[in-house]
Tab-separated table of C-alpha atoms and ligand atoms in Angstrom:
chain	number	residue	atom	x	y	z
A	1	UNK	CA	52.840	17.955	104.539
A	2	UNK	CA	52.217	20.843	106.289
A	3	UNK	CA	49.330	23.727	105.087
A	4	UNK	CA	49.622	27.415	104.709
A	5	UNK	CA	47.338	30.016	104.446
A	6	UNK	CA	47.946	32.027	100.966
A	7	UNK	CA	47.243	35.812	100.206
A	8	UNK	CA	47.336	37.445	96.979
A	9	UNK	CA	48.235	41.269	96.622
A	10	UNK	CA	47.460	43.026	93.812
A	11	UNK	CA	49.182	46.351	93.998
A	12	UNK	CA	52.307	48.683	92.364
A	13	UNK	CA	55.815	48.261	93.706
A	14	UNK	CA	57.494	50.881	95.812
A	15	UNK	CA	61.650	50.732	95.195
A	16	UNK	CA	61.890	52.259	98.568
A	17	UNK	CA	60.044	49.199	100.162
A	18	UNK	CA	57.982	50.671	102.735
A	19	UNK	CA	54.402	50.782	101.090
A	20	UNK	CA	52.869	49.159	97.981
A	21	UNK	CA	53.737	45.001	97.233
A	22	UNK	CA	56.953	45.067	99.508
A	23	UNK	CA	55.069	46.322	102.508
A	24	UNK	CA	52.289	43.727	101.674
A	25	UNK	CA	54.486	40.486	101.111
A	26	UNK	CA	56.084	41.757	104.397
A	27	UNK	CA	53.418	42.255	106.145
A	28	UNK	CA	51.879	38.674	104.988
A	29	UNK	CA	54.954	36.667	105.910
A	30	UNK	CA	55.352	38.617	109.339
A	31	UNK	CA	51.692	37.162	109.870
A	32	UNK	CA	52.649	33.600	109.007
A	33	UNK	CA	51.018	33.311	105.609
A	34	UNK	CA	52.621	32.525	102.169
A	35	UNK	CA	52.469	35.918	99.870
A	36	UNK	CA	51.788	35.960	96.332
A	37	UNK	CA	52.043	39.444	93.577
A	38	UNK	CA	50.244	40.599	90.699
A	39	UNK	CA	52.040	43.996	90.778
A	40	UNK	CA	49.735	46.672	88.562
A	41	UNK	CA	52.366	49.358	88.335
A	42	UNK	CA	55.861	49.877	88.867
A	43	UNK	CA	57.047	53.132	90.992
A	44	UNK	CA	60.262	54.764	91.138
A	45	UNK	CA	60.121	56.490	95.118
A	46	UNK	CA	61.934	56.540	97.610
A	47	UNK	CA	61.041	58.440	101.692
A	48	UNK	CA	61.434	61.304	100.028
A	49	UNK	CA	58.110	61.080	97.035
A	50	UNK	CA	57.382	59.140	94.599
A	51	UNK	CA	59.363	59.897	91.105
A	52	UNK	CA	57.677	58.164	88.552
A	53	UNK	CA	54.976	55.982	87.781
A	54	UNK	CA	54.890	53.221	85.110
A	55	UNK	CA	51.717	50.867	85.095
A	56	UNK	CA	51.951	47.729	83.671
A	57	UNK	CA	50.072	46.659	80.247
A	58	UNK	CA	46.556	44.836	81.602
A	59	UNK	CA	47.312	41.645	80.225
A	60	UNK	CA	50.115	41.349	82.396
A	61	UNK	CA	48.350	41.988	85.626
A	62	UNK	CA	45.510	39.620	84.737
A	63	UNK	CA	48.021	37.185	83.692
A	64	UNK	CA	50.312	37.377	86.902
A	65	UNK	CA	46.580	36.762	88.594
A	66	UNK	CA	45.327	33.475	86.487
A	67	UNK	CA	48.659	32.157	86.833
A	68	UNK	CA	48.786	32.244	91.116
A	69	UNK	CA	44.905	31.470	91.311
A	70	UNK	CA	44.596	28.769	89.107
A	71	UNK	CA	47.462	26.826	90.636
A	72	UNK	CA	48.556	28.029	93.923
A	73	UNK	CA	45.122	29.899	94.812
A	74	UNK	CA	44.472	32.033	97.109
A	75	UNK	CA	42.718	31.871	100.851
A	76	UNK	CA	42.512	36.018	100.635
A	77	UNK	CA	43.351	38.775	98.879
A	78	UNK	CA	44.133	42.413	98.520
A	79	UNK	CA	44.486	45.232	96.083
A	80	UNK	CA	46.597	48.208	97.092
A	81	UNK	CA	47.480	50.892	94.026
A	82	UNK	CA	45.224	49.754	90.417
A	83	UNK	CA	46.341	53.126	88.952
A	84	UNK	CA	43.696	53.214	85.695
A	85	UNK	CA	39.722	51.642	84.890
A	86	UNK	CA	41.660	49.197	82.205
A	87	UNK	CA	43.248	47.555	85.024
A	88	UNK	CA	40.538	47.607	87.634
A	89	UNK	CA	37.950	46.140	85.380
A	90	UNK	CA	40.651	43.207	84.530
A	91	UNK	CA	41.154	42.757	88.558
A	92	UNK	CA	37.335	42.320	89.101
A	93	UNK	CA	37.001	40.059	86.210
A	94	UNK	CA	39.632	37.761	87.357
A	95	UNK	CA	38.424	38.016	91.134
A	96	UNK	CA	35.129	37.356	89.555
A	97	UNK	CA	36.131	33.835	87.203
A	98	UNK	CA	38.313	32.252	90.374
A	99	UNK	CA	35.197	33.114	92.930
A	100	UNK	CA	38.097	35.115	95.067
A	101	UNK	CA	35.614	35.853	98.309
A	102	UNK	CA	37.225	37.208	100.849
A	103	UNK	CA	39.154	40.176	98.914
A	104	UNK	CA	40.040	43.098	100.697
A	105	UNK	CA	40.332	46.788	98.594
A	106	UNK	CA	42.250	49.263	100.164
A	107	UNK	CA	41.284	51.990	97.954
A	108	UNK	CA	44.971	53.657	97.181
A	109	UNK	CA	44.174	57.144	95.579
A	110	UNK	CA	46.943	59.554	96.513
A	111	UNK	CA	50.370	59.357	97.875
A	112	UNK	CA	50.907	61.297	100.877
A	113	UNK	CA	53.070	63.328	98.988
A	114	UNK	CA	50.575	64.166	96.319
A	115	UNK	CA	51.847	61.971	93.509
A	116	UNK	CA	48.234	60.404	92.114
A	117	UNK	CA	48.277	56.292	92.102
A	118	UNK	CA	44.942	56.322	90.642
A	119	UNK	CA	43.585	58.180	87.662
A	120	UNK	CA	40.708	60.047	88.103
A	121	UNK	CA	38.885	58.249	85.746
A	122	UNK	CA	39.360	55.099	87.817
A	123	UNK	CA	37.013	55.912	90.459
A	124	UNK	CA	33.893	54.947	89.251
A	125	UNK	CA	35.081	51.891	87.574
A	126	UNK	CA	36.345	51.007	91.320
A	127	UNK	CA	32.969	51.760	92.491
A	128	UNK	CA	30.792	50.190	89.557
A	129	UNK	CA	33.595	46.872	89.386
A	130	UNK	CA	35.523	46.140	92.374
A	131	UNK	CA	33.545	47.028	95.341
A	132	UNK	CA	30.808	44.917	94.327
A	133	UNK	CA	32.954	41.715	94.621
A	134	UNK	CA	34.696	43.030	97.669
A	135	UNK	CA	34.512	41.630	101.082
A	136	UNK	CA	35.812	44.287	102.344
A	137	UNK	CA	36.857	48.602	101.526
A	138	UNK	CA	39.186	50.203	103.699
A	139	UNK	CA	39.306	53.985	102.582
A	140	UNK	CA	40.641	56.153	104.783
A	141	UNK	CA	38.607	59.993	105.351
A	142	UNK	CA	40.013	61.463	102.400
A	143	UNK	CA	39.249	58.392	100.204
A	144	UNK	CA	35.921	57.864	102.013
A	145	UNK	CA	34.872	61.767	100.680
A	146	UNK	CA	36.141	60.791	97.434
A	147	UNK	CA	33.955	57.777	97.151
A	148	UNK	CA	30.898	59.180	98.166
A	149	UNK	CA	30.956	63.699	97.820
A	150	UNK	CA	30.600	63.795	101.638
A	151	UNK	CA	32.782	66.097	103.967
A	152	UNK	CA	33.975	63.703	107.053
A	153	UNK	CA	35.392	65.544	109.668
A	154	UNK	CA	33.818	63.592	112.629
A	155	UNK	CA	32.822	60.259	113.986
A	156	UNK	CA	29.207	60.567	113.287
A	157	UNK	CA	30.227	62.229	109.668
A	158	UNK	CA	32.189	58.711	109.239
A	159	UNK	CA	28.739	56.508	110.559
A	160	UNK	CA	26.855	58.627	106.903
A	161	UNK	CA	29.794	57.787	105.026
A	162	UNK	CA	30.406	54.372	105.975
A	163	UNK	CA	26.651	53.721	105.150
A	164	UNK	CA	26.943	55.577	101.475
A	165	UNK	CA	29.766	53.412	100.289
A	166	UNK	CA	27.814	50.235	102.036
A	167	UNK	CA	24.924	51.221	99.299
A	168	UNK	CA	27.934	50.763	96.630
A	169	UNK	CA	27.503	47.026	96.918
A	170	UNK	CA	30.390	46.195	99.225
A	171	UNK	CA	29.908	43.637	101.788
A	172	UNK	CA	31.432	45.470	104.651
A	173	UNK	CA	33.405	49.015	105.154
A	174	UNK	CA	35.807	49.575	107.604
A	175	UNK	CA	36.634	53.327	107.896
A	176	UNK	CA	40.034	54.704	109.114
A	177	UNK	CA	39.908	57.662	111.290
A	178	UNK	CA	43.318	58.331	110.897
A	179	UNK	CA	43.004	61.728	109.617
A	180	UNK	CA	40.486	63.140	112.643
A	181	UNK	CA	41.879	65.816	114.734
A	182	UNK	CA	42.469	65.337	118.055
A	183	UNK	CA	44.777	62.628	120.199
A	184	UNK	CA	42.616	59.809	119.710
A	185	UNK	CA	41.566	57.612	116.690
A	186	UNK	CA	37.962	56.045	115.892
A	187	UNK	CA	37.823	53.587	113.027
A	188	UNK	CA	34.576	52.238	112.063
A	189	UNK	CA	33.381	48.868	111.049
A	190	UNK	CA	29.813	48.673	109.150
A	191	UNK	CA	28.475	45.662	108.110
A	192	UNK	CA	25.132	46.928	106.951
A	193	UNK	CA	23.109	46.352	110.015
A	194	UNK	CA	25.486	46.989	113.151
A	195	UNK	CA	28.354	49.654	113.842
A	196	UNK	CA	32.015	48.115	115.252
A	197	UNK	CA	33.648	50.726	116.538
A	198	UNK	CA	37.531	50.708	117.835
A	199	UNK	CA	39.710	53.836	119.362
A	200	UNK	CA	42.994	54.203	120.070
A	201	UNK	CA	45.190	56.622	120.865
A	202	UNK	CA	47.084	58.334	118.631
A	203	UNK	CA	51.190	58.090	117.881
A	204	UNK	CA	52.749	61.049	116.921
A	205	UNK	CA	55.376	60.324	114.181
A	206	UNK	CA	56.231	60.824	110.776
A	207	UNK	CA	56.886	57.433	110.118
A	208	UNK	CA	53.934	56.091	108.565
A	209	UNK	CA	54.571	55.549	105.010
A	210	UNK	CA	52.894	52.652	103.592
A	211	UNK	CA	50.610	52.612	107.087
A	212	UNK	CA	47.351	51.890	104.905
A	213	UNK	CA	49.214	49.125	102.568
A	214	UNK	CA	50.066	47.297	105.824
A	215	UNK	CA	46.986	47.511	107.687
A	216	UNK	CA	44.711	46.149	104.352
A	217	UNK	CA	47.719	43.408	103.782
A	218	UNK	CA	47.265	42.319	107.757
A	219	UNK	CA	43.744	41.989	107.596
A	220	UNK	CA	43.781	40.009	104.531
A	221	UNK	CA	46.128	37.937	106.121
A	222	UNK	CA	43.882	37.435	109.249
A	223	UNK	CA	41.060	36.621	106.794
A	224	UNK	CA	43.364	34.074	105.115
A	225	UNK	CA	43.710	32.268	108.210
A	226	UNK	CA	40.321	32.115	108.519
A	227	UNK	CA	40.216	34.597	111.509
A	228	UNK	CA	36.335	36.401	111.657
A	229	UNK	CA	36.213	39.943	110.468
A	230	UNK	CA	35.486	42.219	113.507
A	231	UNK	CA	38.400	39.997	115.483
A	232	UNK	CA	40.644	40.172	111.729
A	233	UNK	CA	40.135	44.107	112.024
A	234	UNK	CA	41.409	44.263	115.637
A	235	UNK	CA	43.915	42.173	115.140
A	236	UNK	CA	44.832	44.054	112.264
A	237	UNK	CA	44.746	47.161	114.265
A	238	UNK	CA	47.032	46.266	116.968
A	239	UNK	CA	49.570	45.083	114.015
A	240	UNK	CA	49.279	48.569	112.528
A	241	UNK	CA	49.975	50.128	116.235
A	242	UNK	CA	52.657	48.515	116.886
A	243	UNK	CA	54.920	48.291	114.144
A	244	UNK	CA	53.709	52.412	113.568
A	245	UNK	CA	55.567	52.469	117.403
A	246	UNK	CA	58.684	50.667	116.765
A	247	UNK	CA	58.949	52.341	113.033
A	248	UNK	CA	62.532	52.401	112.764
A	249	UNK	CA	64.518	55.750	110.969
A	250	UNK	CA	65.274	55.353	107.787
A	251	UNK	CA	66.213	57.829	104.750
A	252	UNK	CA	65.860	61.424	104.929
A	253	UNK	CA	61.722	61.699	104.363
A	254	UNK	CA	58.385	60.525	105.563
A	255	UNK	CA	59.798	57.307	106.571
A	256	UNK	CA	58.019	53.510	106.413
A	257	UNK	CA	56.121	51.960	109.228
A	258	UNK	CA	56.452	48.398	108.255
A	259	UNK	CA	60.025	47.097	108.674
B	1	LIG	N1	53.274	53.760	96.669
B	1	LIG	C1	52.587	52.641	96.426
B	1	LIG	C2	53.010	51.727	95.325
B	1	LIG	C3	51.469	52.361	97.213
B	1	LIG	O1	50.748	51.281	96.967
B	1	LIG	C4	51.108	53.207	98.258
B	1	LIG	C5	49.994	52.837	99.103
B	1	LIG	O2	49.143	53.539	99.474
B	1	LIG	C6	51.804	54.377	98.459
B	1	LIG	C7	52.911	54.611	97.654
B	1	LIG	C8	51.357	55.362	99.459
B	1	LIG	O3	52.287	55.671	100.363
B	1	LIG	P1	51.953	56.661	101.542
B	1	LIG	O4	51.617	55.782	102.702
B	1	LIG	O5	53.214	57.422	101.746
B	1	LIG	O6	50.797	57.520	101.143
């Protein structure tokens, strides 16, 4: 019989299919690995926003979590969108009881069309809960100055930042320069000791809906298989690039990368 490597992702569902658990079981089974939910919330959006948000009651998420771990398990795994503290405490307890290690948080705060995906209340229970047991946090600038009070604007502003949210308790940050001005981008890898850095340039589009989901879900997916982290991120990177290129047009908004 042959093996797979398995990922879990533990995020809310976009209808429209281009971010959230679509993008992620996508994104997992373009990478060769077998995808497993626990979906926290369920959103009504489409290219155009997101409509509505309806989380799910904790027991369920925890639930859909035991159920995968205990029989199917998982090699990796991810969380996208937790929405409230309720739900990230449960996801920390869970990742906690199954010894989940190599967990990836991308740390979903705010749609790109303003709609909130995580209360602000939540924050500190994602910094006191989940990035302790995280391999892994990849915020990008605006998330990074959340989690820490800083103002990023630069590459050097991202080296203070990424060593803040190190002193969290998470094993390794990986910050996404996405948001710097200029035409090309610098993420950063810390690991607590050493600096990774990778540029690229950047792709001007407005295609990149759900660009964060599927960059956290292909790393996790490179973990899964075992891949090392530094060659997991650039792998993960070039994934991101090129499905950001060949984004395809659909609907009448800020369309999805992954397709
Ligand atoms: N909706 C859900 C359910 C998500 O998990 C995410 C991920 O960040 C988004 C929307 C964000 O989409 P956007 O890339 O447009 O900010």
């Amino acid at each position: 019989m042959e093996k797979i490597a398995t990922a879990l992702t533990i995020a809310g569902s976009d209808s429209g299919g281009g971010a959230g658990i679509q993008a992620d079981l996508k994104t997992f089974h373009q990478l060769g690995v077998y995808g497993m939910s626990a979906i926290t919330a369920v959103t009504a959006q489409n290219t155009l926003g997101v409509a509505g948000v309806y989380p799910l009651p904790v027991e369920a998420v925890s639930e859909q979590m035991r159920e995968v771990l205990r029989d199917i398990g998982a090699d990796a795994a991810k969380t996208g969108m937790l929405f409230n503290a309720a739900i990230i405490q449960a996801v920390a307890e869970e990742v906690r009881a199954f010894g989940v290690r190599k967990l990836v948080v991308d740390p979903v705060m705010v749609a790109k069309g303003g709609a909130k995906l995580l209360l602000d209340e939540a924050i500190a229970a994602l910094k006191q809960h989940l990035l302790p047991v995280a391999e892994v946090v990849t915020p990008n600038l605006p998330e990074a100055e959340c989690l820490t009070g800083l103002s990023i604007r630069t590459p050097s502003d991202m080296r203070e930042g990424a060593r803040a949210i190190h002193a969290l308790g998470v094993r390794n940050v990986l910050m996404k320069g996405g948001h710097l001005e200029g035409d090309v981008v610098v993420d950063i890898l810390f690991d607590g000791q050493a600096f990774h850095e990778i540029s690229h340039e950047r792709i001007q589009t407005r295609h990149t809906h759900g660009t964060g989901c599927t960059f956290s879900a292909a790393l996790t997916a490179e973990l899964a298989k075992g891949t090392p982290l530094v060659q997991a991120v650039e792998r993960a990177n070039r994934f991101i690039f090129e499905a950001i290129k060949t984004a395809p047009q659909l609907g009448g908004g800020h369309g999805p990368t992954n397709h």
